[in-house]
Every structure is written in structure tokens, then in C-alpha cells.
Coordinates of C-alpha atoms (C1' of nucleotides) in Angstrom, one line a residue:
Chain A
M1 CA 0.0 0.0 0.0
E2 CA 1.2 3.6 -0.8
I3 CA 2.5 5.5 2.2
E4 CA 0.0 8.3 1.3
D5 CA -2.9 5.9 1.7
Q6 CA -1.5 4.5 4.9
I7 CA -1.3 8.0 6.4
A8 CA -4.8 8.8 5.2
L9 CA -6.1 5.7 7.0
L10 CA -4.4 6.8 10.3
V11 CA -5.7 10.3 10.0
E12 CA -9.2 9.1 9.3
H13 CA -8.9 6.8 12.3
I14 CA -7.8 9.6 14.6
N15 CA -10.4 12.0 13.3
K16 CA -13.1 9.6 14.7
D17 CA -12.2 10.9 18.2
V18 CA -10.7 14.4 17.7
T19 CA -10.4 16.9 14.9
L20 CA -7.0 17.3 13.4
S21 CA -6.1 20.6 11.6
K22 CA -4.2 20.6 8.3
T23 CA -1.0 21.7 10.0
G24 CA -1.7 19.1 12.8
I25 CA -1.8 16.4 10.1
K26 CA 1.4 17.7 8.6
K27 CA 3.3 17.7 11.9
L28 CA 1.9 14.3 12.8
S29 CA 3.0 12.9 9.4
S30 CA 6.6 14.1 9.9
I31 CA 7.2 11.7 12.9
L32 CA 5.6 8.6 11.4
Q33 CA 7.7 5.4 10.8
F34 CA 6.6 2.5 8.7
K35 CA 7.3 -1.1 9.4
T36 CA 6.4 -4.5 7.9
L37 CA 6.4 -7.7 9.8
H38 CA 6.1 -11.2 8.4
K39 CA 3.9 -13.8 9.9
K40 CA 5.0 -14.8 13.4
E41 CA 7.6 -12.0 13.6
L42 CA 8.0 -10.4 17.0
L43 CA 7.6 -6.6 17.5
I44 CA 8.3 -6.7 21.2
E45 CA 9.7 -9.5 23.3
P46 CA 10.6 -9.8 27.0
G47 CA 13.5 -7.6 27.9
S48 CA 12.9 -5.1 25.1
T49 CA 11.2 -1.8 25.8
A50 CA 8.2 -0.5 23.9
N51 CA 9.1 3.0 22.7
T52 CA 6.5 3.4 19.9
M53 CA 2.8 3.5 19.6
N54 CA 1.8 1.0 16.8
F55 CA -1.1 1.4 14.5
I56 CA -2.1 -1.6 12.4
V57 CA -2.6 -0.5 8.8
Q58 CA -3.0 -4.1 7.4
G59 CA -2.7 -7.4 9.1
A60 CA -3.3 -9.0 12.5
M61 CA -1.3 -9.0 15.8
R62 CA -1.5 -10.1 19.3
S63 CA 0.3 -9.5 22.6
Y64 CA 0.8 -12.4 25.0
Y65 CA 2.5 -13.4 28.1
L66 CA 4.4 -16.7 28.8
D67 CA 4.0 -18.0 32.3
E68 CA 6.4 -20.1 34.4
N69 CA 4.9 -23.3 33.0
G70 CA 5.5 -22.1 29.5
Q71 CA 1.8 -21.5 29.0
E72 CA 0.8 -18.6 26.6
H73 CA -1.8 -16.1 27.8
T74 CA -3.1 -13.8 25.0
L75 CA -3.8 -10.3 26.4
Q76 CA -4.8 -8.4 23.3
L77 CA -5.7 -9.1 19.7
G78 CA -5.9 -6.5 16.9
I79 CA -6.4 -6.2 13.2
E80 CA -6.6 -3.2 10.8
Q81 CA -7.1 0.1 12.5
W82 CA -6.4 -1.2 16.0
W83 CA -3.5 -0.1 18.2
I84 CA -1.2 -2.8 19.6
N85 CA 1.5 -2.5 22.2
D86 CA 2.7 -3.4 25.7
L87 CA 1.2 -0.3 27.2
Y88 CA 2.9 -1.2 30.5
S89 CA 6.3 -1.0 29.0
Y90 CA 5.5 2.0 26.9
L91 CA 4.0 4.0 29.7
S92 CA 6.6 3.1 32.4
G93 CA 9.6 2.9 30.2
K94 CA 10.5 -0.4 31.8
A95 CA 11.4 -3.6 30.0
S96 CA 8.5 -5.6 28.7
R97 CA 7.6 -9.0 30.0
M98 CA 5.4 -9.7 27.0
Y99 CA 5.6 -10.7 23.4
V100 CA 3.9 -8.7 20.7
Q101 CA 3.6 -10.8 17.5
A102 CA 2.3 -10.6 14.0
L103 CA -0.3 -13.3 13.2
E104 CA -0.2 -12.5 9.5
R105 CA 2.0 -10.4 7.3
T106 CA 1.4 -7.0 8.8
W107 CA 2.0 -3.3 8.0
L108 CA 2.4 -0.9 10.9
I109 CA 2.6 2.8 11.3
Q110 CA 4.8 3.6 14.4
L111 CA 4.9 6.8 16.4
P112 CA 8.1 7.0 18.4
K113 CA 7.5 8.0 22.0
T114 CA 10.0 10.9 22.2
E115 CA 8.8 12.6 19.1
L116 CA 5.2 11.9 20.0
E117 CA 5.5 13.5 23.4
E118 CA 7.1 16.5 21.8
L119 CA 4.2 16.6 19.3
Y120 CA 1.7 16.7 22.1
H121 CA 2.9 20.3 22.9
H122 CA 2.3 21.5 19.4
V123 CA -0.8 19.4 18.5
P124 CA -2.8 19.0 21.6
E125 CA -5.6 17.1 19.7
V126 CA -3.1 14.2 19.3
S127 CA -2.5 14.3 23.1
N128 CA -6.2 14.2 23.7
F129 CA -6.6 11.3 21.2
F130 CA -4.1 9.2 23.1
R131 CA -5.5 10.1 26.5
I132 CA -8.8 8.8 25.2
K133 CA -7.2 5.6 23.8
I134 CA -5.4 4.9 27.1
Q135 CA -8.6 5.4 29.0
S136 CA -10.5 3.0 26.9
A137 CA -7.6 0.5 27.2
Y138 CA -8.1 0.8 31.0
V139 CA -11.9 0.4 30.7
A140 CA -11.5 -2.7 28.4
L141 CA -9.1 -4.3 30.9
Q142 CA -11.5 -3.7 33.8
E143 CA -14.3 -5.1 31.7
R144 CA -12.1 -8.2 31.2
V145 CA -11.4 -8.6 34.9
I146 CA -15.1 -8.5 35.7
E147 CA -15.9 -10.9 32.9
N148 CA -13.3 -13.4 33.9
M149 CA -14.7 -13.4 37.4
S150 CA -18.4 -13.6 36.7
E151 CA -18.8 -15.7 33.5
D152 CA -18.0 -19.3 32.6
A153 CA -15.9 -20.2 29.6
Y154 CA -18.7 -20.6 27.1
E155 CA -20.2 -17.2 28.0
R156 CA -16.7 -15.6 27.6
Y157 CA -16.4 -17.3 24.2
N158 CA -19.6 -15.8 23.1
N159 CA -18.6 -12.4 24.3
F160 CA -15.4 -12.8 22.5
R161 CA -17.2 -13.6 19.3
N162 CA -19.4 -10.5 19.6
T163 CA -16.6 -8.2 20.5
Y164 CA -14.1 -9.5 18.0
K165 CA -16.5 -10.5 15.2
N166 CA -14.1 -10.0 12.3
I167 CA -11.1 -11.3 14.1
E168 CA -12.3 -14.8 15.1
Q169 CA -11.9 -16.2 11.6
R170 CA -8.4 -14.9 11.1
V171 CA -6.9 -16.2 14.4
P172 CA -6.1 -19.8 15.2
Q173 CA -8.4 -21.3 17.8
Y174 CA -5.6 -22.1 20.3
I175 CA -4.9 -18.4 20.5
I176 CA -8.5 -17.7 21.2
A177 CA -8.4 -20.3 23.9
S178 CA -5.3 -18.7 25.4
Y179 CA -7.2 -15.4 25.3
L180 CA -10.2 -16.9 27.1
G181 CA -8.1 -18.6 29.6
V182 CA -9.0 -22.2 28.7
T183 CA -7.2 -25.1 27.0
P184 CA -7.6 -25.6 23.3
E185 CA -9.1 -29.0 24.0
F186 CA -11.7 -27.5 26.2
L187 CA -12.7 -24.8 23.7
S188 CA -13.0 -27.5 21.0
Y189 CA -15.3 -29.4 23.3
L190 CA -17.4 -26.4 24.1
R191 CA -17.8 -25.6 20.4
K192 CA -19.0 -29.1 19.6
K193 CA -21.4 -29.2 22.6
H194 CA -23.2 -26.0 21.7
S195 CA -23.2 -26.5 17.9
Chain B
M1 CA -8.5 14.6 62.8
E2 CA -7.8 18.3 62.1
I3 CA -8.3 19.4 58.6
E4 CA -4.7 20.9 58.6
D5 CA -3.3 17.4 59.4
Q6 CA -5.4 15.8 56.7
I7 CA -4.1 18.2 54.1
A8 CA -0.6 17.6 55.3
L9 CA -1.1 13.9 54.8
L10 CA -2.3 14.4 51.2
V11 CA 0.5 16.7 50.3
E12 CA 3.1 14.4 51.8
H13 CA 1.5 11.6 49.7
I14 CA 1.6 13.6 46.5
N15 CA 5.2 14.7 47.1
K16 CA 6.3 11.1 46.9
D17 CA 5.8 11.3 43.1
V18 CA 6.1 15.0 42.2
T19 CA 7.2 18.2 43.9
L20 CA 4.6 20.7 44.8
S21 CA 5.5 24.3 45.3
K22 CA 4.0 26.4 48.2
T23 CA 1.6 28.1 45.9
G24 CA 0.8 24.8 44.3
I25 CA -0.2 23.4 47.7
K26 CA -2.3 26.5 48.4
K27 CA -4.2 26.2 45.1
L28 CA -4.7 22.5 45.7
S29 CA -5.9 23.1 49.2
S30 CA -8.6 25.5 47.9
I31 CA -10.5 22.8 46.0
L32 CA -10.5 20.0 48.6
Q33 CA -13.6 18.6 50.1
F34 CA -13.9 16.5 53.2
K35 CA -16.2 13.7 53.8
T36 CA -16.8 11.1 56.5
L37 CA -18.5 7.7 55.8
H38 CA -19.7 5.3 58.4
K39 CA -19.1 1.6 58.1
K40 CA -20.9 0.0 55.1
E41 CA -21.9 3.4 53.7
L42 CA -21.7 3.7 49.9
L43 CA -19.8 6.5 48.1
I44 CA -20.7 5.3 44.7
E45 CA -23.5 3.0 43.5
P46 CA -24.7 1.8 40.2
G47 CA -26.3 4.6 38.3
S48 CA -24.4 7.4 40.1
T49 CA -21.4 9.0 38.4
A50 CA -18.0 9.4 40.0
N51 CA -17.1 13.1 39.8
T52 CA -14.4 13.3 42.4
M53 CA -11.0 11.7 43.1
N54 CA -11.0 10.2 46.6
F55 CA -8.1 10.0 48.9
I56 CA -8.4 7.8 52.1
V57 CA -7.1 9.8 55.1
Q58 CA -8.3 7.2 57.6
G59 CA -10.3 4.0 57.2
A60 CA -10.8 1.3 54.6
M61 CA -12.8 1.0 51.5
R62 CA -13.5 -1.3 48.5
S63 CA -15.0 -1.1 45.1
Y64 CA -17.1 -4.1 43.9
Y65 CA -19.3 -5.3 41.2
L66 CA -22.5 -7.3 41.5
D67 CA -23.1 -9.8 38.8
E68 CA -26.4 -11.1 37.3
N69 CA -26.4 -13.9 39.9
G70 CA -26.1 -11.5 42.8
Q71 CA -22.5 -12.5 43.3
E72 CA -20.1 -9.8 44.6
H73 CA -16.7 -9.3 42.9
T74 CA -14.3 -7.0 44.7
L75 CA -12.1 -5.0 42.3
Q76 CA -10.1 -2.8 44.5
L77 CA -9.3 -2.5 48.2
G78 CA -7.7 0.5 49.9
I79 CA -6.8 1.9 53.3
E80 CA -5.0 5.1 54.5
Q81 CA -3.2 6.9 51.7
W82 CA -4.7 5.0 48.9
W83 CA -7.0 6.4 46.2
I84 CA -10.4 4.7 45.7
N85 CA -12.8 5.2 42.9
D86 CA -14.6 3.8 39.9
L87 CA -12.1 5.1 37.4
Y88 CA -14.2 4.0 34.5
S89 CA -17.0 6.3 35.6
Y90 CA -14.7 9.1 36.6
L91 CA -12.8 9.1 33.3
S92 CA -15.7 8.5 31.0
G93 CA -18.2 10.6 32.8
K94 CA -20.7 7.7 32.4
A95 CA -22.8 6.1 35.1
S96 CA -21.0 3.6 37.3
R97 CA -22.0 0.0 37.4
M98 CA -20.1 -0.5 40.6
Y99 CA -20.3 0.0 44.3
V100 CA -17.7 1.9 46.3
Q101 CA -18.2 1.2 49.9
A102 CA -16.6 2.0 53.3
L103 CA -15.5 -1.1 55.2
E104 CA -14.9 0.9 58.4
R105 CA -15.6 4.5 59.5
T106 CA -13.6 6.4 56.9
W107 CA -12.4 9.9 56.4
L108 CA -11.9 11.0 52.8
I109 CA -10.4 14.0 51.0
Q110 CA -12.3 14.6 47.7
L111 CA -11.0 16.5 44.6
P112 CA -14.0 17.4 42.4
K113 CA -13.3 16.7 38.7
T114 CA -14.2 20.1 37.3
E115 CA -12.0 22.0 39.8
L116 CA -9.3 19.5 39.5
E117 CA -9.1 19.7 35.7
E118 CA -9.0 23.5 36.0
L119 CA -6.2 23.1 38.6
Y120 CA -4.2 21.0 36.1
H121 CA -3.6 24.1 34.0
H122 CA -2.2 26.1 36.9
V123 CA -0.4 23.4 38.8
P124 CA 0.9 20.9 36.2
E125 CA 2.6 18.8 38.9
V126 CA -0.8 17.8 40.0
S127 CA -1.7 16.8 36.5
N128 CA 1.5 14.8 36.3
F129 CA 0.7 13.1 39.6
F130 CA -2.6 11.9 38.4
R131 CA -1.2 10.8 35.1
I132 CA 1.2 8.6 37.0
K133 CA -1.6 7.3 39.3
I134 CA -3.8 6.3 36.4
Q135 CA -0.9 4.6 34.7
S136 CA -0.2 2.6 37.7
A137 CA -3.9 1.7 38.0
Y138 CA -3.6 0.4 34.4
V139 CA -0.5 -1.6 35.2
A140 CA -2.1 -3.1 38.4
L141 CA -5.1 -4.2 36.4
Q142 CA -2.9 -5.8 33.7
E143 CA -1.0 -7.6 36.5
R144 CA -4.3 -8.9 37.8
V145 CA -5.5 -10.2 34.4
I146 CA -2.2 -12.1 34.0
E147 CA -2.3 -13.4 37.6
N148 CA -5.9 -14.6 37.2
M149 CA -5.0 -16.5 34.1
S150 CA -1.7 -18.0 35.2
E151 CA -2.1 -18.8 38.9
D152 CA -4.3 -21.1 41.0
A153 CA -6.3 -19.8 43.9
Y154 CA -3.7 -20.5 46.6
E155 CA -1.0 -18.7 44.7
R156 CA -3.3 -15.7 44.1
Y157 CA -4.1 -15.7 47.9
N158 CA -0.4 -15.6 48.7
N159 CA 0.2 -12.8 46.2
F160 CA -2.7 -10.9 47.8
R161 CA -1.2 -11.3 51.3
N162 CA 2.1 -9.9 50.1
T163 CA 0.6 -7.0 48.1
Y164 CA -2.0 -6.1 50.7
K165 CA 0.0 -6.9 53.9
N166 CA -1.7 -4.4 56.2
I167 CA -5.1 -4.8 54.7
E168 CA -5.7 -8.5 55.1
Q169 CA -6.4 -8.2 58.9
R170 CA -8.9 -5.4 58.5
V171 CA -11.0 -6.9 55.8
P172 CA -13.5 -9.8 56.2
Q173 CA -12.4 -13.0 54.6
Y174 CA -15.4 -13.3 52.3
I175 CA -14.4 -10.0 50.7
I176 CA -10.9 -11.3 50.2
A177 CA -12.5 -14.4 48.6
S178 CA -14.6 -12.2 46.3
Y179 CA -11.4 -10.3 45.4
L180 CA -9.6 -13.6 44.5
G181 CA -12.5 -14.9 42.6
V182 CA -13.3 -17.9 44.8
T183 CA -16.0 -18.8 47.2
P184 CA -15.5 -18.0 50.9
E185 CA -15.8 -21.8 51.7
F186 CA -13.0 -22.6 49.3
L187 CA -10.7 -19.9 50.7
S188 CA -11.4 -21.3 54.2
Y189 CA -10.5 -24.7 52.9
L190 CA -7.3 -23.5 51.4
R191 CA -6.2 -21.7 54.5
K192 CA -6.7 -24.8 56.6
K193 CA -5.0 -27.1 54.1
H194 CA -1.9 -25.0 54.0
S195 CA -1.6 -24.0 57.7
Chain C
dA1 C1' 0.9 -31.8 -6.0
dC2 C1' 3.3 -33.8 -2.2
dG3 C1' 5.4 -34.0 2.6
dG4 C1' 5.7 -31.8 6.6
dT5 C1' 4.2 -28.9 10.0
dT6 C1' 0.6 -26.7 12.4
dT7 C1' -3.9 -26.8 14.2
dC8 C1' -8.1 -29.1 15.7
dT9 C1' -10.8 -32.9 17.6
dT10 C1' -12.1 -36.8 20.5
dA11 C1' -12.2 -39.3 24.6
dA12 C1' -10.9 -41.2 29.1
dG13 C1' -9.3 -40.2 33.6
dT14 C1' -8.3 -36.5 37.0
dT15 C1' -8.6 -32.3 39.9
dA16 C1' -9.6 -27.6 41.4
dG17 C1' -13.1 -25.2 42.8
dC18 C1' -18.4 -24.9 43.5
dT19 C1' -22.9 -25.9 46.0
dT20 C1' -25.5 -26.8 49.8
dA21 C1' -26.3 -27.2 54.4
dA22 C1' -25.4 -27.2 59.1
dG23 C1' -22.7 -25.9 63.0
dT24 C1' -19.3 -22.6 65.3
dT25 C1' -17.1 -18.6 66.2
dT26 C1' -16.8 -13.7 66.3
dA27 C1' -18.9 -9.0 66.2
dT28 C1' -22.5 -5.6 67.1
dT29 C1' -26.2 -3.6 69.2
dC30 C1' -29.4 -2.3 72.7
Chain D
dG1 C1' -23.8 -8.7 78.9
dA2 C1' -27.5 -11.1 76.4
dA3 C1' -29.4 -11.3 72.0
dT4 C1' -29.0 -11.0 67.4
dA5 C1' -26.5 -10.7 63.4
dA6 C1' -22.4 -11.3 60.7
dA7 C1' -18.5 -14.1 59.4
dC8 C1' -16.1 -18.4 59.3
dT9 C1' -15.6 -23.5 59.1
dT10 C1' -16.4 -28.3 57.9
dA11 C1' -17.8 -31.8 55.0
dA12 C1' -20.3 -34.4 51.3
dG13 C1' -21.5 -34.5 46.7
dC14 C1' -21.0 -32.3 42.2
dT15 C1' -19.3 -30.0 37.9
dA16 C1' -16.4 -27.2 35.0
dA17 C1' -12.2 -27.3 33.3
dC18 C1' -7.5 -29.8 32.9
dT19 C1' -4.2 -33.5 31.3
dT20 C1' -2.7 -36.8 28.4
dA21 C1' -2.6 -39.1 24.3
dA22 C1' -3.6 -40.2 19.7
dG23 C1' -5.7 -39.5 15.3
dA24 C1' -7.8 -36.3 11.8
dA25 C1' -7.8 -32.2 9.3
dA26 C1' -6.1 -28.0 7.5
dC27 C1' -2.3 -25.3 6.0
dC28 C1' 1.9 -24.2 4.0
dG29 C1' 6.4 -24.3 1.3
dT30 C1' 9.0 -25.8 -2.5

DNA sequence: ACGGTTTCTTAAGTTAGCTTAAGTTTATTC
DNA sequence: GAATAAACTTAAGCTAACTTAAGAAACCGT
């Protein structure tokens, strides 16, 4: 995809929440970086530090955590026009304990933290935009804590299918299981039972 | 407790993360409100909107969610010098779906949202302080999602005891169970088994 | 189009955590 | 300081979800 088109997509996305001026768009454009990941490639891994915000132009990604037993726990999934990151590492500046991985060949627009924070002073709408995004990340997490505590696996699976309608088909089932917090075998069993 | 002493506590707490000037402290002081809650009294309930930040001067509080089966799920616990709120409602301005309740007779300092946001412009250290607090709230939530997915109930109970050392003794066990996501009976069983 | 890898399914046996119910201890209140 | 309410324990029976293992299906890559 042309870089111009990629930028247009990002601007359109941001304009859903705030209103960017012409000069705001120009200044924003000047800090953007473009990156392509092939399937299974890692953007972030434990020990590295997240120093960009990452917008998915095309493709699919996930962030996951590997526990002491080697079990994967998917925290976030995203496709076109979602943001993907380890916000913990990005916000705190500390080393990540997570993996952020491409699930397909993926095109990203990256906003480096230093430049972005500088940009906040000149284009406050961008600052507002990310404040809104981080708030909704918080809300989504809280939603998930509540859901995990009050619903059984099949209810959570149904919620997932509603929330991530377009994503379900593109992501292997064992990753969905690791997002829901069940084994792939058990998810397979649930699907059969309720079909 | 004297109001002067309460303010001193709050200022001392904020000064752990940022540095307030004399005039900053003065401006901050001018927007504070003071509230006392008796045991079991609700600060926020479903339908109401959180429009203050709440600092616990003395006492203990929790936030919890009531699911469709009438089951309580405790999301946050706090004692002296913790902040307690439904951040979702505060940040979004939408009606809360949670309860925020005093577990003992509790003294709060409240910072009304409108005044606080105005204050941000004049005392940016206060703005920084709350940005830091909201980030750590996010991090704590993510920690919890990971923990709930990768640890069994007894491990989570031990984590809880480490993280909330001083709180455990002051909070009924059934509330701790509702925080951990297990029944009170099962927590009781675990405690006996490992004692 | 074939061979290998990755993903998904099925099923039997097991376990962590739940439900119900009754009894006991600990707090509150008047 | 009794009376009542709130919180905690114990135990039996149950169920959701896990483990292990093996086979089937889908999906690459050359």
C-alpha cells in the first residue's frame, strides 16, 4: 500500500475521536515510521522496551505473556485500525515481560515516544486522542477482569465472538483459547457441545 | 483529625511522586472537600457518576461489582493513603456499574473533577501526579489479568497477602475471597489445608 | 501436488473449585 | 452482657475445566 494511503487511514482513524487541523496532520506525518512484519515475527519480546505506539494498517497481531509453566496467555488481539502494544512497558519505560507478535504479514505505522511527546505540545488534539485511547484500554481491561470473574468459559467465548467479530476467523483457535483462559481442547469441546 | 493534618497527609503523599510548590499546595488546598463515611456506607453505587478523586485519610474502602447472579466481585481495596474510585465512571463521565463502599468508619479528601481539571492548568505537577496514578492503575489491572490466568487460587491468595499486607487483617475474609474470585468456603478450605 | 508442519478434535481419567447445608465462632447492638 | 446478626468452618456430593494421548484435518512451502 502507498504511504500516502496509509497516512490517510491513520488520520481518518484519529479523526473519529478528535479533529486534526491541516498543520496538525502535517506535523503528525513528519514523525511517522513504517514497518512491515512477516507472519510470526515479534515486534516486542521480554527484555525489550516498547518505545513506539503502533497502528495496524493491514494485518493482525497479538500480545501475549508466557507464564512459568510455558503457557501462553493472550492479552490483546488486533487487526486493521487497532493499536497494539505493551502499554505497561510503553508508559513506564521499563522492560516488557510480554511478546507482541504478528499473526499475519502486517503493515504498521509507528509513532516514536520521544517525538510523540514533543508533538503533544504542538498538536494537543493528538495528546487528547491518546488520552482517550489509554482510558479505553483501561476500561477494556476492567471489563475483562469483571468478565473473567463472573462468567463461565462458554459465556466468555460468546462475548469474544461478539466483541471480535471480524477477528475470530483470522486467528487460530488455540490463540482464542489462550485469550479466554481455557485449554484448546476444552474450547473445542465447548464448540461441539453447543453447535 | 484536624483538617490541617489531613491536608498535610495528602500533600506528603503527592510529594512522593512529584514536587509541589508552596503556591501549588495553596491552590490544591482550595479545591479540597472533606467527607466522612460510616461503616458500610456507599460512596458510589450503580447509576451514580464518579465526579471526584477520593483519597483515604483514615479508614478502609473497597469497590465491587454485583453480577447477574447477585455475586459480589471486589475489584479494589484500599486503606489510609490509597485512592479509591470507579475510574471507569470518573474518566468517561458515564454512570457507574459498581459500588464503592466504606469497610470501616472512613475519612476522605475529595477532589472534584471540574475543579481538578481547572487546577491542572495552573499546577501541572498535580496533572503529572494523576497521570502517574492512572498509569499505575492500568499496570495493576494488567498484572491482575495475568495473575488470574496463570495462577491457581492459593498462589493468588499468597500474592494478595504480600501485596496487601496491612489490609488483610482489617477486611472480612469473604471479601478477600470475592477479590480472589473464589467462594468463601473454598478460601477457608485453602487456609486450613496450607496451615 | 506432495510431505511436513501446524492446528483441531475426541475421549478417558483427574482435579480444582463450587454448592448446599449445618454448625461454630466472632462482632454488634441495645 | 444477652441477644442477634455477621462471618467463618467443615464436610459431602457435584461439575467445569484440565491432562494426556492419539488421530484427523487443514495449511503451508517448495
